[in-house]
CSV table of C-alpha atoms and ligand atoms in Angstrom, one decimal:
chain,number,residue,atom,x,y,z
A,634,UNK,CA,0.0,0.0,0.0
A,635,UNK,CA,1.2,3.5,-0.8
A,636,UNK,CA,0.4,6.2,1.8
A,637,UNK,CA,0.5,9.9,1.4
A,638,UNK,CA,0.9,11.6,4.8
A,639,UNK,CA,0.1,15.3,5.0
A,640,UNK,CA,1.9,17.5,7.6
A,641,UNK,CA,5.3,17.8,9.0
A,642,UNK,CA,5.2,18.0,12.8
A,643,UNK,CA,5.7,15.7,15.7
A,644,UNK,CA,2.2,14.2,15.3
A,645,UNK,CA,3.1,13.3,11.7
A,646,UNK,CA,6.4,11.8,12.7
A,647,UNK,CA,4.5,9.6,15.3
A,648,UNK,CA,1.9,8.6,12.6
A,649,UNK,CA,4.7,7.8,10.1
A,650,UNK,CA,6.5,5.7,12.7
A,651,UNK,CA,3.3,3.7,13.4
A,652,UNK,CA,2.3,3.4,9.7
A,653,UNK,CA,5.8,2.2,8.8
A,654,UNK,CA,5.4,-0.7,11.2
A,655,UNK,CA,2.7,-2.2,9.0
A,656,UNK,CA,3.8,-5.0,6.8
A,657,UNK,CA,1.3,-3.8,4.2
A,658,UNK,CA,3.2,-0.5,3.6
A,659,UNK,CA,5.0,-0.2,0.3
A,660,UNK,CA,5.9,3.4,0.4
A,661,UNK,CA,5.1,6.5,2.6
A,662,UNK,CA,5.4,9.9,1.1
A,663,UNK,CA,5.1,12.9,3.5
A,664,UNK,CA,4.2,16.4,2.4
A,665,UNK,CA,6.3,18.2,3.7
A,666,UNK,CA,7.4,15.7,6.4
A,667,UNK,CA,10.5,16.4,8.4
A,668,UNK,CA,14.0,15.0,8.8
A,669,UNK,CA,12.8,12.4,11.4
A,670,UNK,CA,10.3,11.0,8.8
A,671,UNK,CA,12.9,11.2,6.0
A,672,UNK,CA,15.3,9.0,7.9
A,673,UNK,CA,12.8,6.1,8.2
A,674,UNK,CA,12.9,3.2,5.9
A,675,UNK,CA,10.3,3.2,3.1
A,676,UNK,CA,9.6,6.9,3.8
A,677,UNK,CA,10.4,10.0,1.8
A,678,UNK,CA,9.5,13.6,2.0
A,679,UNK,CA,8.4,16.1,-0.7
A,680,UNK,CA,8.7,19.8,-0.2
A,681,UNK,CA,5.6,21.9,-0.3
A,682,UNK,CA,2.7,23.3,1.8
A,683,UNK,CA,0.2,20.9,3.4
A,684,UNK,CA,-2.5,23.5,2.8
A,685,UNK,CA,-1.9,23.5,-1.0
A,686,UNK,CA,-4.8,21.4,-2.0
A,687,UNK,CA,-3.8,21.3,-5.7
A,688,UNK,CA,-0.3,20.0,-4.8
A,689,UNK,CA,-1.8,17.4,-2.4
A,690,UNK,CA,-4.1,16.0,-5.1
A,691,UNK,CA,-1.4,16.1,-7.8
A,692,UNK,CA,1.1,14.3,-5.5
A,693,UNK,CA,-1.5,11.7,-4.5
A,694,UNK,CA,-2.0,11.0,-8.2
A,695,UNK,CA,1.6,10.9,-9.3
A,696,UNK,CA,2.7,8.6,-6.5
A,697,UNK,CA,-0.4,6.4,-6.9
A,698,UNK,CA,-1.5,6.8,-3.3
A,699,UNK,CA,-4.0,4.2,-2.0
A,700,UNK,CA,-4.6,6.2,1.1
A,701,UNK,CA,-4.0,9.8,2.3
A,702,UNK,CA,-3.6,10.4,6.0
A,703,UNK,CA,-4.2,14.1,7.0
A,704,UNK,CA,-2.5,15.2,10.2
A,705,UNK,CA,-3.3,18.9,10.6
A,706,UNK,CA,-6.8,20.3,10.9
A,707,UNK,CA,-6.5,23.3,8.4
A,708,UNK,CA,-6.5,21.1,5.2
A,709,UNK,CA,-9.5,19.1,6.6
A,710,UNK,CA,-11.5,22.2,7.3
A,711,UNK,CA,-10.6,23.5,3.8
A,712,UNK,CA,-12.1,20.3,2.3
A,713,UNK,CA,-9.1,18.2,1.3
A,714,UNK,CA,-10.9,14.9,2.1
A,715,UNK,CA,-13.5,15.8,-0.6
A,716,UNK,CA,-10.9,16.8,-3.1
A,717,UNK,CA,-8.9,13.6,-2.6
A,718,UNK,CA,-12.2,11.5,-2.8
A,719,UNK,CA,-12.8,13.3,-6.1
A,720,UNK,CA,-9.5,12.1,-7.4
A,721,UNK,CA,-10.3,8.6,-6.3
A,722,UNK,CA,-8.0,8.5,-3.3
A,723,UNK,CA,-9.3,7.2,0.1
A,724,UNK,CA,-8.7,9.8,2.8
A,725,UNK,CA,-8.2,9.2,6.5
A,726,UNK,CA,-9.9,12.5,7.6
A,727,UNK,CA,-13.4,13.9,7.8
A,728,UNK,CA,-15.0,16.1,5.2
A,729,UNK,CA,-15.2,19.9,5.5
A,730,UNK,CA,-18.7,20.1,6.8
A,731,UNK,CA,-18.0,17.7,9.7
A,732,UNK,CA,-14.6,19.3,10.3
A,733,UNK,CA,-16.4,22.5,11.3
A,734,UNK,CA,-16.7,20.9,14.7
A,735,UNK,CA,-13.2,22.1,15.2
A,736,UNK,CA,-13.1,24.8,12.5
A,737,UNK,CA,-15.9,26.9,14.1
A,738,UNK,CA,-16.3,27.1,17.9
A,739,UNK,CA,-19.8,28.6,17.5
A,740,UNK,CA,-20.9,25.7,15.3
A,741,UNK,CA,-19.5,23.2,17.9
A,742,UNK,CA,-21.3,25.0,20.7
A,743,UNK,CA,-24.5,25.1,18.7
A,744,UNK,CA,-24.3,21.3,18.0
A,745,UNK,CA,-23.7,20.7,21.7
A,746,UNK,CA,-26.5,22.9,22.8
A,747,UNK,CA,-28.9,21.1,20.3
A,748,UNK,CA,-28.2,17.7,21.8
A,749,UNK,CA,-27.7,18.5,25.4
A,750,UNK,CA,-24.0,17.8,25.7
A,751,UNK,CA,-22.5,19.4,28.9
A,752,UNK,CA,-20.3,22.4,28.1
A,753,UNK,CA,-19.7,25.9,29.4
A,754,UNK,CA,-22.6,28.4,29.2
A,755,UNK,CA,-21.8,30.7,26.2
A,756,UNK,CA,-22.9,33.4,23.8
A,757,UNK,CA,-21.7,34.2,20.2
A,758,UNK,CA,-20.9,37.7,19.0
A,759,UNK,CA,-20.0,39.4,15.7
A,760,UNK,CA,-20.3,42.9,17.2
A,761,UNK,CA,-17.9,44.4,19.7
A,762,UNK,CA,-20.5,46.6,21.5
A,763,UNK,CA,-22.6,43.6,22.4
A,764,UNK,CA,-19.6,41.5,23.3
A,765,UNK,CA,-18.4,44.2,25.7
A,766,UNK,CA,-21.8,44.5,27.3
A,767,UNK,CA,-21.9,40.7,27.8
A,768,UNK,CA,-18.5,40.8,29.5
A,769,UNK,CA,-19.8,43.5,31.9
A,770,UNK,CA,-22.9,41.5,32.6
A,771,UNK,CA,-21.1,38.2,33.3
A,772,UNK,CA,-18.0,39.4,35.1
A,773,UNK,CA,-14.7,37.5,35.4
A,774,UNK,CA,-13.2,35.0,35.2
A,775,UNK,CA,-14.5,34.5,31.7
A,776,UNK,CA,-13.2,32.9,28.4
A,777,UNK,CA,-13.0,34.7,25.1
A,778,UNK,CA,-12.5,32.5,22.0
A,779,UNK,CA,-12.0,33.2,18.3
A,780,UNK,CA,-14.6,31.3,16.3
A,781,UNK,CA,-12.1,30.1,13.6
A,782,UNK,CA,-8.8,28.3,13.6
A,783,UNK,CA,-6.1,30.4,15.2
A,784,UNK,CA,-3.2,28.0,15.6
A,785,UNK,CA,-3.8,27.5,19.3
A,786,UNK,CA,-3.9,31.2,20.0
A,787,UNK,CA,-7.7,31.6,19.8
A,788,UNK,CA,-8.7,31.0,23.5
A,789,UNK,CA,-8.1,33.6,26.1
A,790,UNK,CA,-8.9,32.7,29.7
A,791,UNK,CA,-9.4,36.2,31.3
A,792,UNK,CA,-9.0,36.6,35.0
A,793,UNK,CA,-10.4,40.1,35.1
A,794,UNK,CA,-13.1,42.2,33.3
A,795,UNK,CA,-10.5,44.6,31.7
A,796,UNK,CA,-8.6,41.6,30.4
A,797,UNK,CA,-11.8,40.3,28.8
A,798,UNK,CA,-12.5,43.7,27.2
A,799,UNK,CA,-9.0,43.7,25.9
A,800,UNK,CA,-9.5,40.2,24.3
A,801,UNK,CA,-12.7,41.3,22.7
A,802,UNK,CA,-11.0,44.4,21.3
A,803,UNK,CA,-8.1,42.5,20.0
A,804,UNK,CA,-10.3,40.0,18.2
A,805,UNK,CA,-13.4,41.9,17.0
A,806,UNK,CA,-12.0,45.5,16.7
A,807,UNK,CA,-8.2,45.2,15.9
A,808,UNK,CA,-8.7,41.9,14.0
A,809,UNK,CA,-5.4,40.6,15.5
A,810,UNK,CA,-6.4,37.1,14.6
A,811,UNK,CA,-7.7,38.0,11.1
A,812,UNK,CA,-10.7,36.2,9.8
A,813,UNK,CA,-10.6,33.6,12.6
A,814,UNK,CA,-11.6,36.3,15.1
A,815,UNK,CA,-14.3,38.0,13.1
A,816,UNK,CA,-16.8,36.1,15.2
A,817,UNK,CA,-16.2,35.2,18.9
A,818,UNK,CA,-17.6,32.9,21.5
A,819,UNK,CA,-17.6,34.2,25.1
A,820,UNK,CA,-18.0,31.5,27.7
A,821,UNK,CA,-18.1,30.6,31.3
A,822,UNK,CA,-14.8,29.7,32.8
A,823,UNK,CA,-14.8,26.2,34.0
A,824,UNK,CA,-12.7,24.8,36.9
A,825,UNK,CA,-11.3,21.3,37.2
A,826,UNK,CA,-8.7,19.0,35.6
A,827,UNK,CA,-8.4,18.8,31.9
A,828,UNK,CA,-8.2,15.5,30.0
A,829,UNK,CA,-8.4,14.4,26.3
A,830,UNK,CA,-10.9,11.9,25.3
A,831,UNK,CA,-10.6,10.4,21.8
A,832,UNK,CA,-12.9,8.0,20.1
A,833,UNK,CA,-13.0,6.4,16.7
A,834,UNK,CA,-16.6,6.7,15.4
A,835,UNK,CA,-18.6,5.7,12.4
A,836,UNK,CA,-22.3,5.3,11.8
A,837,UNK,CA,-22.5,2.3,14.1
A,838,UNK,CA,-19.8,2.3,16.7
A,839,UNK,CA,-17.8,4.5,19.1
A,840,UNK,CA,-14.5,3.0,20.1
A,841,UNK,CA,-12.6,4.9,22.8
A,842,UNK,CA,-8.8,5.4,22.5
A,843,UNK,CA,-6.6,5.4,25.6
A,844,UNK,CA,-7.1,8.6,27.7
A,845,UNK,CA,-4.4,11.3,27.9
A,846,UNK,CA,-3.6,14.6,29.6
A,847,UNK,CA,-1.8,17.4,28.0
A,848,UNK,CA,0.3,20.2,29.7
A,849,UNK,CA,-0.6,23.4,27.9
A,850,UNK,CA,1.2,26.1,29.9
A,851,UNK,CA,4.9,26.7,29.1
A,852,UNK,CA,6.2,26.6,32.7
A,853,UNK,CA,6.4,24.1,35.6
A,854,UNK,CA,3.5,24.1,37.9
A,855,UNK,CA,1.2,25.2,35.0
A,856,UNK,CA,2.5,28.7,34.9
A,857,UNK,CA,3.2,31.1,32.0
A,858,UNK,CA,1.4,31.4,28.6
A,859,UNK,CA,-0.5,28.6,26.8
A,860,UNK,CA,1.4,26.6,24.2
A,861,UNK,CA,0.6,23.9,21.7
A,862,UNK,CA,1.4,21.4,24.5
A,863,UNK,CA,4.6,20.9,26.5
A,864,UNK,CA,4.1,17.2,27.1
A,865,UNK,CA,1.5,14.6,27.8
A,866,UNK,CA,0.9,11.2,29.4
A,867,UNK,CA,-1.4,8.3,29.2
A,868,UNK,CA,-3.5,6.8,30.8
A,869,UNK,CA,-5.1,9.5,33.0
A,870,UNK,CA,-6.4,8.5,36.4
A,871,UNK,CA,-9.1,11.3,36.4
A,872,UNK,CA,-10.7,9.7,33.3
A,873,UNK,CA,-11.4,6.2,34.5
A,874,UNK,CA,-13.5,3.5,32.9
A,875,UNK,CA,-16.8,4.7,34.3
A,876,UNK,CA,-16.3,8.3,33.1
A,877,UNK,CA,-15.2,6.9,29.7
A,878,UNK,CA,-18.5,5.0,29.3
A,879,UNK,CA,-20.3,8.1,30.4
A,880,UNK,CA,-18.5,10.3,27.9
A,881,UNK,CA,-19.4,7.9,25.1
A,882,UNK,CA,-23.1,7.9,25.9
A,883,UNK,CA,-23.4,11.6,26.9
A,884,UNK,CA,-20.9,13.3,24.6
A,885,UNK,CA,-19.6,11.5,21.6
A,886,UNK,CA,-22.7,9.5,20.6
A,887,UNK,CA,-25.2,12.5,20.9
A,888,UNK,CA,-22.8,14.7,18.8
A,889,UNK,CA,-22.4,12.2,16.1
A,890,UNK,CA,-26.2,11.6,16.0
A,891,UNK,CA,-26.8,15.3,15.9
A,892,UNK,CA,-24.4,15.7,12.9
A,893,UNK,CA,-26.1,12.8,11.2
A,894,UNK,CA,-29.5,14.4,11.7
A,895,UNK,CA,-28.1,17.4,9.8
A,896,UNK,CA,-26.9,15.1,7.0
A,897,UNK,CA,-23.3,15.2,8.1
A,898,UNK,CA,-21.8,11.8,8.3
A,899,UNK,CA,-18.9,11.8,10.7
A,900,UNK,CA,-16.4,9.0,10.3
A,901,UNK,CA,-13.1,9.3,12.1
A,902,UNK,CA,-11.6,10.4,15.3
A,903,UNK,CA,-13.5,12.7,17.5
A,904,UNK,CA,-11.3,14.4,20.1
A,905,UNK,CA,-13.1,16.0,23.0
A,906,UNK,CA,-11.1,18.3,25.2
A,907,UNK,CA,-12.7,17.9,28.6
A,908,UNK,CA,-12.7,19.8,31.9
A,909,UNK,CA,-13.5,17.5,34.7
A,910,UNK,CA,-14.8,19.2,37.8
A,911,UNK,CA,-16.3,17.4,40.8
A,912,UNK,CA,-16.3,14.2,38.8
A,913,UNK,CA,-18.4,15.7,36.0
A,914,UNK,CA,-16.8,16.2,32.5
A,915,UNK,CA,-17.8,19.2,30.3
A,916,UNK,CA,-16.6,19.8,26.8
A,917,UNK,CA,-14.1,22.6,26.2
A,918,UNK,CA,-13.6,21.9,22.5
A,919,UNK,CA,-13.6,19.4,19.8
A,920,UNK,CA,-10.8,18.5,17.5
A,921,UNK,CA,-11.3,16.6,14.3
A,922,UNK,CA,-8.5,14.4,13.1
A,923,UNK,CA,-8.6,11.4,10.9
A,924,UNK,CA,-11.5,9.7,9.4
A,925,UNK,CA,-11.7,6.1,8.4
A,926,UNK,CA,-14.0,3.2,7.3
A,927,UNK,CA,-14.2,0.0,9.2
A,928,UNK,CA,-12.0,-0.3,12.2
A,929,UNK,CA,-10.1,-3.4,13.2
A,930,UNK,CA,-10.2,-4.3,16.9
A,931,UNK,CA,-7.8,-2.0,18.7
A,932,UNK,CA,-5.2,-3.4,21.2
A,933,UNK,CA,-3.5,-1.2,23.7
A,934,UNK,CA,-0.2,-1.7,25.5
A,935,UNK,CA,-0.5,-2.1,29.3
A,936,UNK,CA,2.3,0.4,30.0
A,937,UNK,CA,2.0,4.0,30.9
A,938,UNK,CA,3.2,6.5,28.3
A,939,UNK,CA,4.8,9.9,28.6
A,940,UNK,CA,5.9,12.6,26.2
A,941,UNK,CA,8.1,15.6,27.2
A,942,UNK,CA,8.4,18.4,24.6
A,943,UNK,CA,11.8,20.1,24.2
A,944,UNK,CA,11.1,23.6,23.0
A,945,UNK,CA,13.1,26.5,21.7
A,946,UNK,CA,14.1,29.4,24.0
A,947,UNK,CA,11.3,32.1,23.9
A,948,UNK,CA,8.6,29.7,22.8
A,949,UNK,CA,5.6,30.3,22.8
A,950,UNK,CA,6.7,33.9,22.0
A,951,UNK,CA,9.3,34.7,19.4
A,952,UNK,CA,12.1,32.1,19.1
A,953,UNK,CA,15.2,31.4,17.1
A,954,UNK,CA,15.4,28.9,14.3
A,955,UNK,CA,18.4,27.1,12.8
A,956,UNK,CA,20.1,26.2,16.1
A,957,UNK,CA,22.1,22.9,15.8
A,958,UNK,CA,20.7,19.9,17.7
A,959,UNK,CA,23.2,17.5,19.2
A,960,UNK,CA,23.1,14.2,20.9
A,961,UNK,CA,20.1,12.5,19.2
A,962,UNK,CA,22.4,9.7,18.1
A,963,UNK,CA,23.1,8.8,21.8
A,964,UNK,CA,19.4,8.2,22.6
A,965,UNK,CA,18.8,4.5,22.8
A,966,UNK,CA,15.6,4.6,20.6
A,967,UNK,CA,13.6,1.5,20.4
A,968,UNK,CA,10.3,-0.1,21.4
A,969,UNK,CA,10.1,1.8,24.7
A,970,UNK,CA,11.6,5.1,23.6
A,971,UNK,CA,11.2,7.4,20.6
A,972,UNK,CA,12.2,10.9,19.8
A,973,UNK,CA,9.6,12.4,17.5
A,974,UNK,CA,10.8,15.4,15.6
A,975,UNK,CA,8.3,18.3,15.6
A,976,UNK,CA,10.2,21.4,14.5
A,977,UNK,CA,13.4,20.4,12.9
A,978,UNK,CA,15.2,20.8,9.5
A,979,UNK,CA,18.3,19.6,7.8
A,980,UNK,CA,20.8,22.3,7.0
A,981,UNK,CA,24.2,21.6,5.4
A,982,UNK,CA,24.1,18.1,6.7
A,983,UNK,CA,23.2,19.1,10.3
A,984,UNK,CA,19.9,18.7,12.1
A,985,UNK,CA,18.8,22.2,13.3
A,986,UNK,CA,15.7,23.6,15.0
A,987,UNK,CA,12.9,24.9,12.8
A,988,UNK,CA,10.0,25.4,15.1
A,989,UNK,CA,8.9,26.4,18.6
A,990,UNK,CA,8.3,22.8,19.8
A,991,UNK,CA,11.4,20.9,18.5
A,992,UNK,CA,11.3,17.4,19.8
A,993,UNK,CA,8.7,15.1,21.6
A,994,UNK,CA,10.6,12.6,23.7
A,995,UNK,CA,8.2,9.8,24.2
A,996,UNK,CA,8.6,6.7,26.4
A,997,UNK,CA,6.7,3.7,27.8
A,998,UNK,CA,7.2,2.4,31.3
A,999,UNK,CA,5.7,-0.1,33.8
A,1000,UNK,CA,4.4,2.9,35.7
A,1001,UNK,CA,4.0,6.6,34.8
A,1002,UNK,CA,7.1,7.3,37.0
A,1003,UNK,CA,9.0,4.7,34.9
A,1004,UNK,CA,7.9,6.2,31.6
A,1005,UNK,CA,8.8,9.7,32.8
A,1006,UNK,CA,12.3,8.6,34.0
A,1007,UNK,CA,13.0,7.0,30.7
A,1008,UNK,CA,11.9,10.2,28.8
A,1009,UNK,CA,13.8,12.6,31.0
A,1010,UNK,CA,16.8,10.3,30.9
A,1011,UNK,CA,16.8,10.6,27.1
A,1012,UNK,CA,16.4,14.3,27.2
A,1013,UNK,CA,19.6,14.7,29.2
A,1014,UNK,CA,21.4,13.2,26.2
A,1015,UNK,CA,20.1,15.8,23.8
A,1016,UNK,CA,21.1,19.5,23.5
A,1017,UNK,CA,20.5,22.6,21.6
A,1018,UNK,CA,21.2,26.2,22.7
A,1019,UNK,CA,18.3,27.5,24.7
A,1020,UNK,CA,16.5,24.2,25.0
A,1021,UNK,CA,13.6,24.4,27.5
A,1022,UNK,CA,11.3,21.7,28.8
A,1023,UNK,CA,8.9,21.2,31.7
A,1024,UNK,CA,10.2,19.1,34.6
A,1025,UNK,CA,6.8,18.2,36.0
A,1026,UNK,CA,5.0,16.3,33.2
A,1027,UNK,CA,2.4,14.0,34.8
A,1028,UNK,CA,2.4,15.8,38.1
A,1029,UNK,CA,-1.3,15.5,38.7
A,1030,UNK,CA,-1.3,11.7,38.2
A,1031,UNK,CA,1.9,11.4,40.3
A,1032,UNK,CA,0.3,13.4,43.1
A,1033,UNK,CA,-2.8,11.1,43.0
A,1034,UNK,CA,-0.5,8.0,43.2
A,1035,UNK,CA,1.2,9.6,46.2
A,1036,UNK,CA,-2.2,10.3,47.9
A,1037,UNK,CA,-3.3,6.7,47.4
A,1038,UNK,CA,-0.2,5.3,49.1
B,1625,LIG,P1,-9.5,25.5,23.4
B,1625,LIG,O1,-8.7,26.0,22.2
B,1625,LIG,O2,-10.9,25.8,23.4
B,1625,LIG,O3,-9.2,24.1,23.7
B,1625,LIG,O4,-8.9,26.3,24.7
B,1625,LIG,C1,-7.5,26.2,25.0
B,1625,LIG,C2,-7.3,26.1,26.5
B,1625,LIG,O5,-8.0,27.2,27.1
B,1625,LIG,C3,-8.0,24.8,27.1
B,1625,LIG,O6,-7.1,23.7,27.0
B,1625,LIG,C4,-8.2,25.3,28.5
B,1625,LIG,O7,-7.0,25.2,29.3
B,1625,LIG,C5,-8.5,26.7,28.4
B,1625,LIG,N1,-10.0,26.9,28.3
B,1625,LIG,C6,-10.8,26.9,27.2
B,1625,LIG,N2,-12.1,27.1,27.5
B,1625,LIG,C7,-12.1,27.1,28.8
B,1625,LIG,C8,-13.2,27.3,29.7
B,1625,LIG,N3,-14.5,27.4,29.3
B,1625,LIG,N4,-12.9,27.3,31.1
B,1625,LIG,C9,-11.7,27.2,31.5
B,1625,LIG,N5,-10.6,27.1,30.7
B,1625,LIG,C10,-10.8,27.0,29.3
């Protein structure tokens, strides 16, 4: 089988790593991919933009792709799945209409409201005057979100009323987020512990994936600005079997049915970002990634997993690119340890940084502590100038383990 993989970050490196383990794979071509993918057997990278639909379809045709796997959300929201289908290439990713679940926060909120899925109370605004009035009426803390895709910068959790007015002004008046912020959602600020719940769905079944928890803030102890994610671990104690079953019947199934009622068939992975407060999950957001036909039974490893992100100095603000990365060759990569490359490039024969989040050091272990020790041990072997990473990935689960002892 020939697979076209769209995207070039850490997620795509991880996808390529898994796809390349299939004995059915003939060749994997990544657009644009990254040096980590290029170094794997049966894989090659082609330069170009993942958002360039014409190029994607052309490449799928010329390479004779049997399957296209779409990593990032932007091409999905722009309708790449339909364009590939038009060219006779099966696509692992939902169509544009269903992808609006991520592409438009107000659409996602409306769907949830229609089918009674628990989420923060909200209102939608296109006009600044009304939005400011709503902020005054509701008070703080309050959350202001751009309706469209804003590369992770679209949600502002505002601790005070002036901060919320400022967020409204930046999005609706100054248009700092461009078209993504032309419409905004203002919502209740929820308290609790965040967790990610992913499920593979089609018309008939909902199959949960292993739960995970992300660490969004740049600094230890969850301080500093939000990022694309500084690390993650799985499985998550706060999202046990019982809540998982509840989330299937009260979140994923109603949403998929509501979409179907509107003529939108959702096949693929639904990612629900949850806030769990007092044992009750509420949906913060949906992500749409992947779409597929029939699903073979899934098997999960028993071990705990942890990923620690090594980021460039300054991230998530301005950061340098082109810094040489050393020591990767010393990492004993194998079944229990992998370094996924997220923001790297090859320059004059050297691996250099090319993004804010540079590496995702990912490990398995008999316990979360074991997985973390393995990941942090590997990180000590890798260096680039200004490298920063959080030292406390998994702290909530570790604290729970301590409590139970
Ligand atoms: P989103 O892009 O909607 O996932 O928001 C990004 C991050 O902002 C989330 O991971 C949360 O940490 C935070 N956030 C979003 N919505 C809320 C909310 N209603 N209450 C509290 N925190 C939120």
